Structures are given as C-alpha cells and as structure tokens.
C-alpha cells in the first residue's frame, strides 16, 4: 500500500489506482469527491488514477447520487466496479465427482456442469478433463475464452497456497506435490486457445467457508464450516480472510484422534474421519446389509428417511460434536456451519447434543449452528471470490494496469 491509513480508516497519501478501485469495490467511496476526501489526493490526481481504471474497463459510471449541498446543484456521478469486463472459471473436486462453473466477478453463476471425475485417476487425466469442461461451459455461457481472467480450484486435501500444490493428501493418491496450477492452465489453453491465466488452488472446506461467509454471514468475524463427506475437514474465516495456518494445514480436524481403533485412509488409527465421515457411515451400513459405498449413498438414504442411516448419522454427529466442542472453545466463532453429504437433521442433532454438553456455556452463548445455504455451489462461489480478491488486490491492480500499458 502506497498511502497510509488514518485512525478513521481513511487511506491517506499517494493512494494508487488499485487502492481507489478497492475503495469503490468495498463501497467506502463511490464518487470522485468521496475518493478525494478518503485519500487526500487532489481532484486532478484522482481523475488520472480513475482514467487508468476506466481505460482498463474495470470501472463504470452509475446513476447520480444525492445532492449533498443545501444550495442544490448537479448530483454526483457514482462509480461502480464493472463486473461485466471479465469472467472467472471455477471447479470443485470431490473423490468421485466434480462441479465446474463460469462466474461473474461478483459471484453470479452463469453456467455450471457436474459429472463423474475420479480423483484416483490422477491429476493429469482429471485436470485435462476439467479443461474440456471449461471450454464447453464458456460456450454455454456465451463468453469468449479471452474474457477469462482467472481459474479457481477447490480440492479435498491440504494445499500450500504459495505453490498451489497439495501436501500429503490422504484421499488424493498421486497428487502429492503435483503442479496443479501449471497443468490446469495448460489444459485450459490447449482446449480453448486462450492465453494462460492465473490459477489459484485451495482446500475445498476453506473455499466453501469463504463462499458461505461472504454470501450469507458477511458480518461474522469468526466463521467455521465443517464439511463431512468422504472425509472431514473444516474451513475457518477470521476477519474476512481464510485462516490456513503456516502451510495450509489448518482445519484438518478429520485426523484428530478420538480413541477408536478404526484404520483411517491416512494410515493412522482412531482418526475422527475413520469413524464419523460419510465414508465411515457407508461402511457400517454395508456391514449391516444396506447397500452403501460412499457418503453420497448415505446422503441419498438420509433423504429417503432410512432409519438405520439416520441413527448412524446421528451417532457420527455426536462424535464430531465432541471434537467441535474444543474447536468452538478455541476459536469462539459466531457461526458454525455443517456442510457435506451428512449435513442433515440427524447429524446436526448429534452435533448439537455433544457440542452444547461439552463446550463452556460462554463459548456457545452467541453461537449459531446452521447448515449450508449455498449447498453444492459453496466451493465454486468461494473459489471465484478467491480469484477476484487476488486479481483485484491493490498491488496486483497496479501490476496488471502496467502490463496492459495503462
């Protein structure tokens, strides 16, 4: 940041074009006069900065605002972020299924596709297929490949954000350390002929949490989402930003030991995911003679009111709730959201039973325990938001404007 921030949160000094764009996007300043007041820049300098943004197509003029002066006069012309100048591609990978979409820069889904993609087939094949999906989706949405400004990908494993590589993912064999960003960028270019675009990769629970928090709970300063599907993972959003830990491992609660002797896919015994995930519930149902091979099968059984599936889901919820009592005590979130294949009434009932029994009353006094609102689209929306926030951060706006010659 080239300026400084005053005690009132105003950007002062030599604010850049990127910082002006940030003020407009956030709604903190939406007229030229307001930008002058917020930044301390002269009218001429604000005009020059804005001209660069207009030439790039990132800003547009909106309707006139109210007249502030008691003497009347012309209304101030408002400034708006132009979300129509580009689109974002996103995808959300699960173990045997994936979703992909074209989104506007403000998160509206323009076209989407879901289908079978088996993550055990490896990154080369899976990411190549995603490239084909992206090409078809752009045609469906009526957008050219050169309108894509970036790609966001959610994966079911821990991700090192700086490199976009997964690190020792228990349910992604063959993906450890693989160059996901490079391969997906090449797949997109090979399928569409478009120039390479930035690719961002993050854990699926992180991006689901990011999408849900921004869409439904923007004022919640500490937000936790727990995804219970094939495995169990948590995404944490603090102060509007994803909390990842030092190397992307934050939120991996599925591998907390709970004292059981079940073998987990990570190779250890007694992990929470080994006894309370959708996969674990499916195994117990299969042992009881109920056809179920995955968390998705359990979800279908729960939707049909299957009594044994409901009983096992409630028991799994109690086991997860016991662990979440510690999570809630540590983070003191305002919202705890349950998502994934098991996110229904039986599981949620079990979570609440143990959570409120084990956690201190002070930790749960202002806590909302809810289920997902975006559903299967949460990861797509979160991945899109990740790309947009990355590309339109003030320092990156400056880099991009210079690269465009503005």
PDB file of N, CA, C and O in Angstrom, residues 228-272:
ATOM      1  N   UNK A 228     -18.528 -32.658   6.025  1.00  0.00           N
ATOM      2  CA  UNK A 228     -18.498 -34.083   6.349  1.00  0.00           C
ATOM      3  C   UNK A 228     -19.001 -34.847   5.132  1.00  0.00           C
ATOM      4  O   UNK A 228     -20.198 -34.922   4.882  1.00  0.00           O
ATOM      5  N   UNK A 229     -18.068 -35.384   4.356  1.00  0.00           N
ATOM      6  CA  UNK A 229     -18.400 -36.169   3.176  1.00  0.00           C
ATOM      7  C   UNK A 229     -17.550 -37.435   3.212  1.00  0.00           C
ATOM      8  O   UNK A 229     -17.596 -38.152   4.192  1.00  0.00           O
ATOM      9  N   UNK A 230     -16.753 -37.692   2.161  1.00  0.00           N
ATOM     10  CA  UNK A 230     -15.861 -38.841   2.208  1.00  0.00           C
ATOM     11  C   UNK A 230     -14.918 -38.721   3.389  1.00  0.00           C
ATOM     12  O   UNK A 230     -14.639 -39.688   4.093  1.00  0.00           O
ATOM     13  N   UNK A 231     -14.402 -37.525   3.623  1.00  0.00           N
ATOM     14  CA  UNK A 231     -13.582 -37.227   4.795  1.00  0.00           C
ATOM     15  C   UNK A 231     -14.244 -36.137   5.609  1.00  0.00           C
ATOM     16  O   UNK A 231     -15.414 -35.800   5.400  1.00  0.00           O
ATOM     17  N   UNK A 232     -13.482 -35.563   6.532  1.00  0.00           N
ATOM     18  CA  UNK A 232     -13.978 -34.476   7.370  1.00  0.00           C
ATOM     19  C   UNK A 232     -12.922 -33.378   7.390  1.00  0.00           C
ATOM     20  O   UNK A 232     -11.742 -33.640   7.676  1.00  0.00           O
ATOM     21  N   UNK A 233     -13.320 -32.167   7.083  1.00  0.00           N
ATOM     22  CA  UNK A 233     -12.404 -31.037   7.128  1.00  0.00           C
ATOM     23  C   UNK A 233     -13.141 -29.785   7.537  1.00  0.00           C
ATOM     24  O   UNK A 233     -14.372 -29.706   7.421  1.00  0.00           O
ATOM     25  N   UNK A 234     -12.407 -28.806   7.996  1.00  0.00           N
ATOM     26  CA  UNK A 234     -13.007 -27.540   8.428  1.00  0.00           C
ATOM     27  C   UNK A 234     -12.338 -26.378   7.723  1.00  0.00           C
ATOM     28  O   UNK A 234     -11.128 -26.397   7.458  1.00  0.00           O
ATOM     29  N   UNK A 235     -13.137 -25.366   7.414  1.00  0.00           N
ATOM     30  CA  UNK A 235     -12.630 -24.108   6.890  1.00  0.00           C
ATOM     31  C   UNK A 235     -12.910 -23.013   7.899  1.00  0.00           C
ATOM     32  O   UNK A 235     -13.999 -22.971   8.489  1.00  0.00           O
ATOM     33  N   UNK A 236     -11.950 -22.132   8.110  1.00  0.00           N
ATOM     34  CA  UNK A 236     -12.073 -21.074   9.112  1.00  0.00           C
ATOM     35  C   UNK A 236     -11.844 -19.731   8.443  1.00  0.00           C
ATOM     36  O   UNK A 236     -10.832 -19.534   7.756  1.00  0.00           O
ATOM     37  N   UNK A 237     -12.793 -18.812   8.628  1.00  0.00           N
ATOM     38  CA  UNK A 237     -12.665 -17.457   8.097  1.00  0.00           C
ATOM     39  C   UNK A 237     -12.660 -16.499   9.278  1.00  0.00           C
ATOM     40  O   UNK A 237     -13.628 -16.432  10.041  1.00  0.00           O
ATOM     41  N   UNK A 238     -11.560 -15.783   9.445  1.00  0.00           N
ATOM     42  CA  UNK A 238     -11.407 -14.841  10.557  1.00  0.00           C
ATOM     43  C   UNK A 238     -11.143 -13.451   9.989  1.00  0.00           C
ATOM     44  O   UNK A 238     -10.245 -13.269   9.165  1.00  0.00           O
ATOM     45  N   UNK A 239     -11.947 -12.481  10.407  1.00  0.00           N
ATOM     46  CA  UNK A 239     -11.775 -11.125   9.911  1.00  0.00           C
ATOM     47  C   UNK A 239     -11.925 -11.016   8.417  1.00  0.00           C
ATOM     48  O   UNK A 239     -11.304 -10.159   7.776  1.00  0.00           O
ATOM     49  N   UNK A 240     -12.744 -11.865   7.814  1.00  0.00           N
ATOM     50  CA  UNK A 240     -12.981 -11.823   6.378  1.00  0.00           C
ATOM     51  C   UNK A 240     -11.947 -12.538   5.539  1.00  0.00           C
ATOM     52  O   UNK A 240     -12.060 -12.569   4.315  1.00  0.00           O
ATOM     53  N   UNK A 241     -10.920 -13.148   6.170  1.00  0.00           N
ATOM     54  CA  UNK A 241      -9.867 -13.851   5.437  1.00  0.00           C
ATOM     55  C   UNK A 241      -9.795 -15.308   5.875  1.00  0.00           C
ATOM     56  O   UNK A 241     -10.049 -15.640   7.043  1.00  0.00           O
ATOM     57  N   UNK A 242      -9.436 -16.191   4.940  1.00  0.00           N
ATOM     58  CA  UNK A 242      -9.277 -17.600   5.263  1.00  0.00           C
ATOM     59  C   UNK A 242      -8.069 -17.775   6.168  1.00  0.00           C
ATOM     60  O   UNK A 242      -6.983 -17.251   5.884  1.00  0.00           O
ATOM     61  N   UNK A 243      -8.247 -18.533   7.263  1.00  0.00           N
ATOM     62  CA  UNK A 243      -7.119 -18.859   8.132  1.00  0.00           C
ATOM     63  C   UNK A 243      -6.607 -20.239   7.734  1.00  0.00           C
ATOM     64  O   UNK A 243      -7.319 -21.231   7.811  1.00  0.00           O
ATOM     65  N   UNK A 244      -5.365 -20.293   7.269  1.00  0.00           N
ATOM     66  CA  UNK A 244      -4.810 -21.522   6.717  1.00  0.00           C
ATOM     67  C   UNK A 244      -3.716 -22.141   7.582  1.00  0.00           C
ATOM     68  O   UNK A 244      -3.270 -23.255   7.303  1.00  0.00           O
ATOM     69  N   UNK A 245      -3.232 -21.437   8.616  1.00  0.00           N
ATOM     70  CA  UNK A 245      -2.056 -21.922   9.320  1.00  0.00           C
ATOM     71  C   UNK A 245      -0.806 -21.574   8.538  1.00  0.00           C
ATOM     72  O   UNK A 245      -0.854 -20.864   7.534  1.00  0.00           O
ATOM     73  N   UNK A 246       0.334 -22.095   8.959  1.00  0.00           N
ATOM     74  CA  UNK A 246       1.592 -21.691   8.323  1.00  0.00           C
ATOM     75  C   UNK A 246       1.842 -22.368   6.983  1.00  0.00           C
ATOM     76  O   UNK A 246       2.593 -21.854   6.155  1.00  0.00           O
ATOM     77  N   UNK A 247       1.235 -23.542   6.741  1.00  0.00           N
ATOM     78  CA  UNK A 247       1.482 -24.202   5.458  1.00  0.00           C
ATOM     79  C   UNK A 247       0.233 -24.883   4.903  1.00  0.00           C
ATOM     80  O   UNK A 247       0.319 -25.872   4.176  1.00  0.00           O
ATOM     81  N   UNK A 248      -0.938 -24.354   5.251  1.00  0.00           N
ATOM     82  CA  UNK A 248      -2.176 -24.860   4.671  1.00  0.00           C
ATOM     83  C   UNK A 248      -2.839 -25.985   5.433  1.00  0.00           C
ATOM     84  O   UNK A 248      -3.845 -26.530   4.976  1.00  0.00           O
ATOM     85  N   UNK A 249      -2.310 -26.344   6.605  1.00  0.00           N
ATOM     86  CA  UNK A 249      -2.842 -27.494   7.335  1.00  0.00           C
ATOM     87  C   UNK A 249      -3.946 -27.173   8.323  1.00  0.00           C
ATOM     88  O   UNK A 249      -4.498 -28.086   8.945  1.00  0.00           O
ATOM     89  N   UNK A 250      -4.300 -25.920   8.503  1.00  0.00           N
ATOM     90  CA  UNK A 250      -5.341 -25.574   9.480  1.00  0.00           C
ATOM     91  C   UNK A 250      -6.677 -26.182   9.061  1.00  0.00           C
ATOM     92  O   UNK A 250      -7.004 -26.241   7.880  1.00  0.00           O
ATOM     93  N   UNK A 251      -7.448 -26.611  10.047  1.00  0.00           N
ATOM     94  CA  UNK A 251      -8.783 -27.130   9.787  1.00  0.00           C
ATOM     95  C   UNK A 251      -8.865 -28.602   9.469  1.00  0.00           C
ATOM     96  O   UNK A 251      -9.964 -29.116   9.216  1.00  0.00           O
ATOM     97  N   UNK A 252      -7.759 -29.327   9.520  1.00  0.00           N
ATOM     98  CA  UNK A 252      -7.772 -30.750   9.161  1.00  0.00           C
ATOM     99  C   UNK A 252      -8.244 -31.590  10.351  1.00  0.00           C
ATOM    100  O   UNK A 252      -7.538 -32.490  10.824  1.00  0.00           O
ATOM    101  N   UNK A 253      -9.463 -31.327  10.820  1.00  0.00           N
ATOM    102  CA  UNK A 253      -9.947 -31.962  12.050  1.00  0.00           C
ATOM    103  C   UNK A 253     -10.291 -33.433  11.859  1.00  0.00           C
ATOM    104  O   UNK A 253     -10.452 -34.167  12.831  1.00  0.00           O
ATOM    105  N   UNK A 254     -10.407 -33.893  10.628  1.00  0.00           N
ATOM    106  CA  UNK A 254     -10.715 -35.295  10.386  1.00  0.00           C
ATOM    107  C   UNK A 254      -9.645 -36.234  10.883  1.00  0.00           C
ATOM    108  O   UNK A 254      -9.897 -37.435  11.034  1.00  0.00           O
ATOM    109  N   UNK A 255      -8.452 -35.702  11.160  1.00  0.00           N
ATOM    110  CA  UNK A 255      -7.353 -36.569  11.610  1.00  0.00           C
ATOM    111  C   UNK A 255      -6.976 -36.314  13.065  1.00  0.00           C
ATOM    112  O   UNK A 255      -5.877 -36.659  13.510  1.00  0.00           O
ATOM    113  N   UNK A 256      -7.912 -35.734  13.806  1.00  0.00           N
ATOM    114  CA  UNK A 256      -7.782 -35.692  15.259  1.00  0.00           C
ATOM    115  C   UNK A 256      -8.114 -37.074  15.789  1.00  0.00           C
ATOM    116  O   UNK A 256      -9.103 -37.687  15.390  1.00  0.00           O
ATOM    117  N   UNK A 257      -7.281 -37.597  16.686  1.00  0.00           N
ATOM    118  CA  UNK A 257      -7.509 -38.932  17.240  1.00  0.00           C
ATOM    119  C   UNK A 257      -8.641 -38.887  18.260  1.00  0.00           C
ATOM    120  O   UNK A 257      -8.661 -38.037  19.139  1.00  0.00           O
ATOM    121  N   UNK A 258      -9.550 -39.852  18.148  1.00  0.00           N
ATOM    122  CA  UNK A 258     -10.701 -39.889  19.063  1.00  0.00           C
ATOM    123  C   UNK A 258     -10.765 -41.177  19.868  1.00  0.00           C
ATOM    124  O   UNK A 258     -11.772 -41.470  20.510  1.00  0.00           O
ATOM    125  N   UNK A 259      -9.686 -41.967  19.832  1.00  0.00           N
ATOM    126  CA  UNK A 259      -9.608 -43.140  20.705  1.00  0.00           C
ATOM    127  C   UNK A 259     -10.167 -44.424  20.137  1.00  0.00           C
ATOM    128  O   UNK A 259     -10.136 -45.464  20.792  1.00  0.00           O
ATOM    129  N   UNK A 260     -10.672 -44.405  18.930  1.00  0.00           N
ATOM    130  CA  UNK A 260     -11.192 -45.621  18.318  1.00  0.00           C
ATOM    131  C   UNK A 260     -10.042 -46.399  17.674  1.00  0.00           C
ATOM    132  O   UNK A 260      -8.924 -45.905  17.543  1.00  0.00           O
ATOM    133  N   UNK A 261     -10.336 -47.636  17.254  1.00  0.00           N
ATOM    134  CA  UNK A 261      -9.274 -48.454  16.648  1.00  0.00           C
ATOM    135  C   UNK A 261      -9.459 -48.607  15.139  1.00  0.00           C
ATOM    136  O   UNK A 261      -8.811 -49.436  14.516  1.00  0.00           O
ATOM    137  N   UNK A 262     -10.334 -47.807  14.532  1.00  0.00           N
ATOM    138  CA  UNK A 262     -10.570 -47.897  13.097  1.00  0.00           C
ATOM    139  C   UNK A 262      -9.384 -47.350  12.315  1.00  0.00           C
ATOM    140  O   UNK A 262      -8.782 -46.347  12.699  1.00  0.00           O
ATOM    141  N   UNK A 263      -9.066 -48.018  11.216  1.00  0.00           N
ATOM    142  CA  UNK A 263      -7.951 -47.588  10.368  1.00  0.00           C
ATOM    143  C   UNK A 263      -8.425 -46.485   9.435  1.00  0.00           C
ATOM    144  O   UNK A 263      -9.414 -46.627   8.719  1.00  0.00           O
ATOM    145  N   UNK A 264      -7.697 -45.360   9.414  1.00  0.00           N
ATOM    146  CA  UNK A 264      -8.019 -44.226   8.544  1.00  0.00           C
ATOM    147  C   UNK A 264      -7.260 -44.349   7.233  1.00  0.00           C
ATOM    148  O   UNK A 264      -6.211 -45.020   7.156  1.00  0.00           O
ATOM    149  N   UNK A 265      -7.735 -43.672   6.209  1.00  0.00           N
ATOM    150  CA  UNK A 265      -7.054 -43.692   4.920  1.00  0.00           C
ATOM    151  C   UNK A 265      -5.697 -43.023   4.971  1.00  0.00           C
ATOM    152  O   UNK A 265      -4.874 -43.200   4.081  1.00  0.00           O
ATOM    153  N   UNK A 266      -5.446 -42.232   6.022  1.00  0.00           N
ATOM    154  CA  UNK A 266      -4.130 -41.603   6.162  1.00  0.00           C
ATOM    155  C   UNK A 266      -3.092 -42.588   6.680  1.00  0.00           C
ATOM    156  O   UNK A 266      -1.899 -42.279   6.709  1.00  0.00           O
ATOM    157  N   UNK A 267      -3.528 -43.782   7.107  1.00  0.00           N
ATOM    158  CA  UNK A 267      -2.616 -44.789   7.626  1.00  0.00           C
ATOM    159  C   UNK A 267      -2.577 -44.897   9.134  1.00  0.00           C
ATOM    160  O   UNK A 267      -1.980 -45.824   9.676  1.00  0.00           O
ATOM    161  N   UNK A 268      -3.201 -43.946   9.825  1.00  0.00           N
ATOM    162  CA  UNK A 268      -3.243 -43.970  11.284  1.00  0.00           C
ATOM    163  C   UNK A 268      -4.548 -44.611  11.757  1.00  0.00           C
ATOM    164  O   UNK A 268      -5.496 -44.784  10.996  1.00  0.00           O
ATOM    165  N   UNK A 269      -4.562 -44.926  13.041  1.00  0.00           N
ATOM    166  CA  UNK A 269      -5.760 -45.499  13.645  1.00  0.00           C
ATOM    167  C   UNK A 269      -6.448 -44.464  14.540  1.00  0.00           C
ATOM    168  O   UNK A 269      -5.784 -43.649  15.171  1.00  0.00           O
ATOM    169  N   UNK A 270      -7.786 -44.528  14.568  1.00  0.00           N
ATOM    170  CA  UNK A 270      -8.533 -43.716  15.517  1.00  0.00           C
ATOM    171  C   UNK A 270      -8.816 -42.300  15.092  1.00  0.00           C
ATOM    172  O   UNK A 270      -9.224 -41.475  15.911  1.00  0.00           O
ATOM    173  N   UNK A 271      -8.635 -41.956  13.801  1.00  0.00           N
ATOM    174  CA  UNK A 271      -8.951 -40.602  13.345  1.00  0.00           C
ATOM    175  C   UNK A 271     -10.466 -40.394  13.326  1.00  0.00           C
ATOM    176  O   UNK A 271     -11.239 -41.329  13.097  1.00  0.00           O
ATOM    177  N   UNK A 272     -10.873 -39.162  13.536  1.00  0.00           N
ATOM    178  CA  UNK A 272     -12.289 -38.830  13.506  1.00  0.00           C
ATOM    179  C   UNK A 272     -12.921 -39.246  12.178  1.00  0.00           C
ATOM    180  O   UNK A 272     -14.041 -39.776  12.148  1.00  0.00           O
TER     181      UNK A 272
END
